[in-house]
Amino acid sequence: MGEDGAVTSAPQRPEGPFPMPRLIATDLDGTLLRDDQSVSPRTVAALAAAEEAGIEVFFVTGRPARWMGVVSDHVHGHGLAICANGAAVVDLHGEPEFVRVRPLERTVAISVVEALRAAVPGITFAVELTTGITYEPDYPPFFQDPGAHVATAEKLLYEDAEGSAEPVLKLLAHHAELAPDEFLTLARSAAGDYASITRSSPTALLEISGPGVSKASTLALCCAERGISPAEVVAFGDMPNDVEMLGWAGTSYAMGNAHPDVIAAASGRTTANNEDGVAVVIERILAERAAAQQRTPL
């Protein structure tokens, strides 16, 4: 999902020694996962080694809980993941279970839909619930679920609509003609006062969450509960929905395939997702930790 030339040489790291983190936060698509959606054996080993060394690993993704099977075999310890760009914290032990939800209120979501329809003709919407996705008739078929409810976004969000008792995690907004970054700029101008708007797809597909809800803000909550400061976090990402998280973490890495805004936000840069860029950094962190322990006098 990257939008910049891939880095194939050694990672560009912040000045000084690697920090000794207490938590690693990594995006999935375009970051931890290879383009074929696999987790490489090298990355599996690096994640396990980090947990063995006492470093917690959080998967922090725009994916819904129902799409987390790709990494559910690789969770350790706490087993938690941050999904839907911070709208949910999910326990991946066994069947995914929601342990925290930060919803987009339906009245706010309707205001966003109205504002975006007025500003961006040709827009279509889907509504991501804790129970699955619902969508408009013209929403692109590549995200559709045959069992989902289909109607206008306004009807899907109306308080008496079917499934209205379920929290809304986010809106998805698609445009068939606009460039992705142009669409994001227009949407933030029109509706950014109502909600958090970002994107992670290479197409013109936006993800809209409740105000203040982001990967960064939910990760901050999870870290605060553990007594972990931003300085003790190393984060990885590749797309605009990672920018705030990379800016919040004490040390952060843009993937070699990252969007230019991500490169600007991160404190370092690693190799591309297809070259195990997350594992490269974890291995070096653990190697420095081992070297430091050997130098420490008994």
Short mmCIF file of C-alpha atoms in Angstrom, two decimals:
data_model
loop_
_atom_site.label_atom_id
_atom_site.label_comp_id
_atom_site.label_asym_id
_atom_site.label_seq_id
_atom_site.Cartn_x
_atom_site.Cartn_y
_atom_site.Cartn_z
CA MET A 1 0.00 0.00 0.00
CA GLY A 2 3.03 2.23 -0.08
CA GLU A 3 3.24 5.35 -2.19
CA ASP A 4 6.94 6.12 -2.19
CA GLY A 5 10.10 4.50 -3.48
CA ALA A 6 11.05 1.50 -1.39
CA VAL A 7 14.08 1.60 0.89
CA THR A 8 16.24 -1.47 0.28
CA SER A 9 19.37 -0.50 2.23
CA ALA A 10 19.91 -0.52 5.98
CA PRO A 11 17.34 1.35 8.07
CA GLN A 12 17.82 5.06 8.69
CA ARG A 13 17.64 5.29 12.46
CA PRO A 14 17.45 8.16 14.92
CA GLU A 15 20.73 9.42 16.32
CA GLY A 16 22.19 7.57 19.30
CA PRO A 17 21.64 4.01 20.50
CA PHE A 18 18.38 2.21 20.07
CA PRO A 19 16.01 2.85 22.97
CA MET A 20 15.16 -0.04 25.21
CA PRO A 21 11.40 -0.03 24.63
CA ARG A 22 8.69 -1.56 26.75
CA LEU A 23 6.18 -1.71 23.89
CA ILE A 24 6.28 -2.11 20.11
CA ALA A 25 3.25 -0.82 18.18
CA THR A 26 2.98 -1.91 14.57
CA ASP A 27 0.52 -1.38 11.78
CA LEU A 28 -0.34 -4.45 9.71
CA ASP A 29 -1.09 -3.86 6.01
CA GLY A 30 1.92 -2.45 4.19
CA THR A 31 3.94 -2.63 7.42
CA LEU A 32 4.12 -5.95 9.29
CA LEU A 33 2.38 -7.95 6.56
CA ARG A 34 3.92 -8.62 3.20
CA ASP A 35 1.91 -7.68 0.12
CA ASP A 36 0.54 -11.24 -0.08
CA GLN A 37 -0.93 -10.71 3.44
CA SER A 38 1.51 -13.17 5.02
CA VAL A 39 3.66 -12.78 8.12
CA SER A 40 7.14 -13.95 7.18
CA PRO A 41 8.96 -16.53 9.32
CA ARG A 42 11.58 -13.87 10.12
CA THR A 43 8.90 -11.50 11.41
CA VAL A 44 7.19 -14.25 13.42
CA ALA A 45 10.52 -15.00 15.09
CA ALA A 46 11.22 -11.32 15.79
CA LEU A 47 7.82 -10.79 17.41
CA ALA A 48 8.27 -13.84 19.60
CA ALA A 49 11.79 -12.72 20.59
CA ALA A 50 10.51 -9.27 21.55
CA GLU A 51 7.84 -10.75 23.80
CA GLU A 52 10.38 -13.17 25.29
CA ALA A 53 12.57 -10.16 26.11
CA GLY A 54 9.67 -8.56 27.99
CA ILE A 55 8.62 -6.09 25.26
CA GLU A 56 4.86 -6.00 24.70
CA VAL A 57 3.69 -6.03 21.08
CA PHE A 58 0.49 -4.32 19.99
CA PHE A 59 -0.95 -4.71 16.52
CA VAL A 60 -2.49 -1.33 15.68
CA THR A 61 -4.54 -1.41 12.49
CA GLY A 62 -7.41 0.03 10.52
CA ARG A 63 -8.74 -3.51 10.02
CA PRO A 64 -11.95 -4.61 11.72
CA ALA A 65 -11.78 -7.38 14.30
CA ARG A 66 -13.18 -9.93 11.84
CA TRP A 67 -10.08 -9.47 9.61
CA MET A 68 -7.53 -10.18 12.35
CA GLY A 69 -7.16 -13.90 11.69
CA VAL A 70 -4.01 -13.18 9.70
CA VAL A 71 -2.13 -12.36 12.93
CA SER A 72 -4.18 -14.10 15.62
CA ASP A 73 -1.66 -16.96 15.75
CA HIS A 74 1.14 -14.50 16.50
CA VAL A 75 -0.21 -12.75 19.59
CA HIS A 76 1.57 -13.31 22.87
CA GLY A 77 0.91 -12.37 26.46
CA HIS A 78 -1.93 -9.86 26.64
CA GLY A 79 -3.29 -10.81 23.20
CA LEU A 80 -4.76 -7.37 22.58
CA ALA A 81 -4.93 -5.49 19.29
CA ILE A 82 -6.14 -2.00 18.44
CA CYS A 83 -8.54 -2.20 15.48
CA ALA A 84 -10.57 0.16 13.29
CA ASN A 85 -8.03 2.99 13.66
CA GLY A 86 -8.45 3.10 17.42
CA ALA A 87 -12.20 2.63 17.63
CA ALA A 88 -11.83 -0.79 19.26
CA VAL A 89 -9.46 -2.77 21.45
CA VAL A 90 -9.90 -6.48 20.77
CA ASP A 91 -8.73 -9.59 22.61
CA LEU A 92 -7.47 -12.04 19.98
CA HIS A 93 -7.26 -15.05 22.27
CA GLY A 94 -9.84 -17.37 20.71
CA GLU A 95 -12.67 -15.62 18.90
CA PRO A 96 -12.08 -11.83 18.76
CA GLU A 97 -13.71 -10.13 21.74
CA PHE A 98 -14.22 -6.39 22.13
CA VAL A 99 -12.77 -5.09 25.38
CA ARG A 100 -13.03 -1.35 24.59
CA VAL A 101 -15.12 0.52 22.02
CA ARG A 102 -14.78 4.22 21.14
CA PRO A 103 -17.79 4.67 18.85
CA LEU A 104 -18.76 7.28 16.32
CA GLU A 105 -22.09 8.59 17.57
CA ARG A 106 -24.84 8.13 14.99
CA THR A 107 -26.00 11.75 15.10
CA VAL A 108 -22.42 12.85 14.43
CA ALA A 109 -22.07 10.31 11.64
CA ILE A 110 -25.22 11.65 9.95
CA SER A 111 -23.79 15.18 10.14
CA VAL A 112 -20.60 13.93 8.48
CA VAL A 113 -22.57 12.22 5.71
CA GLU A 114 -24.60 15.36 5.05
CA ALA A 115 -21.51 17.58 4.96
CA LEU A 116 -19.59 15.27 2.64
CA ARG A 117 -22.51 14.74 0.26
CA ALA A 118 -22.76 18.50 -0.14
CA ALA A 119 -19.03 19.00 -0.62
CA VAL A 120 -18.11 15.96 -2.70
CA PRO A 121 -20.72 14.85 -5.25
CA GLY A 122 -20.49 11.19 -6.20
CA ILE A 123 -19.45 9.98 -2.74
CA THR A 124 -20.73 6.63 -1.41
CA PHE A 125 -20.64 5.26 2.12
CA ALA A 126 -20.38 2.11 4.20
CA VAL A 127 -20.96 1.82 7.94
CA GLU A 128 -18.66 -0.40 10.00
CA LEU A 129 -20.38 -1.79 13.10
CA THR A 130 -19.06 -4.05 15.83
CA THR A 131 -21.10 -6.80 14.17
CA GLY A 132 -20.01 -6.23 10.57
CA ILE A 133 -20.37 -3.87 7.65
CA THR A 134 -23.44 -2.29 6.02
CA TYR A 135 -23.23 -0.22 2.87
CA GLU A 136 -24.96 1.81 0.19
CA PRO A 137 -26.05 0.18 -3.10
CA ASP A 138 -23.32 1.90 -5.14
CA TYR A 139 -20.50 1.29 -2.67
CA PRO A 140 -17.63 -0.62 -4.37
CA PRO A 141 -18.17 -4.39 -4.46
CA PHE A 142 -14.68 -5.26 -3.23
CA PHE A 143 -15.70 -4.50 0.35
CA GLN A 144 -19.22 -5.85 0.28
CA ASP A 145 -20.47 -8.67 2.47
CA PRO A 146 -23.29 -10.71 0.87
CA GLY A 147 -25.11 -10.82 4.20
CA ALA A 148 -24.86 -7.11 4.94
CA HIS A 149 -27.79 -4.71 5.08
CA VAL A 150 -27.92 -2.36 2.07
CA ALA A 151 -29.49 1.12 2.17
CA THR A 152 -28.55 4.79 2.10
CA ALA A 153 -26.11 5.83 4.82
CA GLU A 154 -28.75 8.07 6.38
CA LYS A 155 -31.13 5.12 6.70
CA LEU A 156 -28.38 2.83 7.98
CA LEU A 157 -27.51 5.36 10.67
CA TYR A 158 -31.03 6.39 11.66
CA GLU A 159 -31.74 5.51 15.26
CA ASP A 160 -34.59 3.14 14.36
CA ALA A 161 -32.61 1.35 11.65
CA GLU A 162 -31.95 -2.38 11.83
CA GLY A 163 -28.90 -3.00 14.03
CA SER A 164 -29.00 0.49 15.53
CA ALA A 165 -28.19 -0.90 18.97
CA GLU A 166 -24.72 -1.82 17.72
CA PRO A 167 -21.95 0.78 18.04
CA VAL A 168 -20.67 2.43 14.87
CA LEU A 169 -16.90 2.02 14.72
CA LYS A 170 -16.35 4.10 11.61
CA LEU A 171 -17.76 5.34 8.35
CA LEU A 172 -16.08 4.45 5.07
CA ALA A 173 -16.40 6.95 2.24
CA HIS A 174 -15.46 6.14 -1.35
CA HIS A 175 -15.09 8.22 -4.51
CA ALA A 176 -14.57 6.72 -7.95
CA GLU A 177 -12.71 9.64 -9.55
CA LEU A 178 -10.81 11.76 -7.02
CA ALA A 179 -7.16 11.18 -6.16
CA PRO A 180 -6.83 9.75 -2.64
CA ASP A 181 -5.00 12.68 -1.04
CA GLU A 182 -7.25 15.21 -2.77
CA PHE A 183 -10.28 13.38 -1.42
CA LEU A 184 -8.82 13.38 2.08
CA THR A 185 -8.13 17.12 1.96
CA LEU A 186 -11.64 17.90 0.72
CA ALA A 187 -13.25 15.71 3.36
CA ARG A 188 -11.26 17.16 6.23
CA SER A 189 -12.16 20.67 5.10
CA ALA A 190 -15.86 19.81 4.89
CA ALA A 191 -16.30 17.56 7.93
CA GLY A 192 -13.10 17.60 9.97
CA ASP A 193 -14.82 19.54 12.76
CA TYR A 194 -17.21 16.61 13.29
CA ALA A 195 -14.92 13.60 13.22
CA SER A 196 -11.43 12.18 12.66
CA ILE A 197 -10.85 11.51 8.97
CA THR A 198 -7.93 9.55 7.52
CA ARG A 199 -7.06 6.92 4.94
CA SER A 200 -5.00 3.75 4.58
CA SER A 201 -6.02 2.51 1.12
CA PRO A 202 -4.21 3.33 -2.15
CA THR A 203 -7.65 4.14 -3.57
CA ALA A 204 -9.92 7.08 -2.74
CA LEU A 205 -11.34 5.42 0.36
CA LEU A 206 -11.58 7.39 3.60
CA GLU A 207 -12.02 6.10 7.15
CA ILE A 208 -14.02 8.31 9.53
CA SER A 209 -13.96 7.83 13.30
CA GLY A 210 -15.31 9.67 16.31
CA PRO A 211 -13.68 12.99 17.20
CA GLY A 212 -10.30 12.41 18.80
CA VAL A 213 -10.32 8.70 17.98
CA SER A 214 -7.13 7.52 16.31
CA LYS A 215 -4.52 4.84 16.54
CA ALA A 216 -2.44 7.26 18.60
CA SER A 217 -5.10 8.19 21.16
CA THR A 218 -6.16 4.60 21.82
CA LEU A 219 -2.56 3.42 22.00
CA ALA A 220 -1.91 6.21 24.52
CA LEU A 221 -4.79 4.93 26.66
CA CYS A 222 -3.48 1.36 26.55
CA CYS A 223 0.02 2.51 27.42
CA ALA A 224 -1.19 4.71 30.29
CA GLU A 225 -2.96 1.69 31.79
CA ARG A 226 0.39 -0.11 31.77
CA GLY A 227 2.44 2.79 33.06
CA ILE A 228 4.28 3.02 29.74
CA SER A 229 5.38 6.46 28.53
CA PRO A 230 5.62 7.52 24.85
CA ALA A 231 9.41 7.47 25.20
CA GLU A 232 9.20 3.72 25.87
CA VAL A 233 7.28 2.97 22.65
CA VAL A 234 8.64 2.12 19.20
CA ALA A 235 6.04 2.38 16.41
CA PHE A 236 5.91 1.36 12.74
CA GLY A 237 3.60 2.45 9.91
CA ASP A 238 3.21 3.25 6.23
CA MET A 239 0.03 5.25 5.56
CA PRO A 240 -1.67 8.49 6.68
CA ASN A 241 -3.69 6.71 9.37
CA ASP A 242 -0.34 5.97 11.07
CA VAL A 243 0.94 9.57 11.15
CA GLU A 244 -0.39 10.52 14.59
CA MET A 245 0.83 7.28 16.16
CA LEU A 246 4.32 7.74 14.73
CA GLY A 247 4.42 11.30 16.01
CA TRP A 248 3.27 10.22 19.49
CA ALA A 249 5.75 7.37 19.97
CA GLY A 250 9.19 8.19 21.30
CA THR A 251 10.80 6.33 18.40
CA SER A 252 9.06 5.59 15.13
CA TYR A 253 9.82 4.11 11.76
CA ALA A 254 8.30 4.71 8.34
CA MET A 255 8.45 1.68 6.11
CA GLY A 256 10.48 1.84 2.93
CA ASN A 257 7.19 1.79 1.01
CA ALA A 258 5.58 4.54 3.12
CA HIS A 259 3.50 7.55 2.09
CA PRO A 260 5.51 10.82 2.12
CA ASP A 261 3.51 12.17 5.08
CA VAL A 262 4.49 9.10 7.09
CA ILE A 263 8.17 9.54 6.24
CA ALA A 264 7.96 13.15 7.42
CA ALA A 265 6.27 12.15 10.71
CA ALA A 266 8.60 9.29 11.68
CA SER A 267 11.91 9.65 13.47
CA GLY A 268 13.53 6.91 11.39
CA ARG A 269 13.00 4.76 8.32
CA THR A 270 13.32 1.03 7.79
CA THR A 271 13.15 -1.25 4.78
CA ALA A 272 9.93 -2.09 2.96
CA ASN A 273 7.26 -4.44 4.28
CA ASN A 274 8.23 -7.10 1.73
CA GLU A 275 11.77 -6.97 3.14
CA ASP A 276 10.71 -7.49 6.77
CA GLY A 277 11.38 -3.89 7.81
CA VAL A 278 9.74 -4.33 11.23
CA ALA A 279 11.78 -7.45 11.97
CA VAL A 280 15.00 -5.69 10.91
CA VAL A 281 14.50 -3.03 13.58
CA ILE A 282 13.35 -5.44 16.31
CA GLU A 283 16.42 -7.61 15.72
CA ARG A 284 18.71 -4.61 16.07
CA ILE A 285 16.94 -3.41 19.23
CA LEU A 286 17.36 -6.84 20.81
CA ALA A 287 20.97 -7.10 19.68
CA GLU A 288 21.79 -3.75 21.29
CA ARG A 289 19.97 -4.77 24.46
CA ALA A 290 22.00 -7.99 24.65
CA ALA A 291 25.24 -6.09 24.03
CA ALA A 292 24.37 -3.55 26.74
CA GLN A 293 23.65 -6.33 29.22
CA GLN A 294 27.01 -7.93 28.50
CA ARG A 295 28.77 -4.62 29.15
CA THR A 296 26.99 -4.12 32.47
CA PRO A 297 29.30 -5.19 35.34
CA LEU A 298 27.90 -7.77 37.73
#
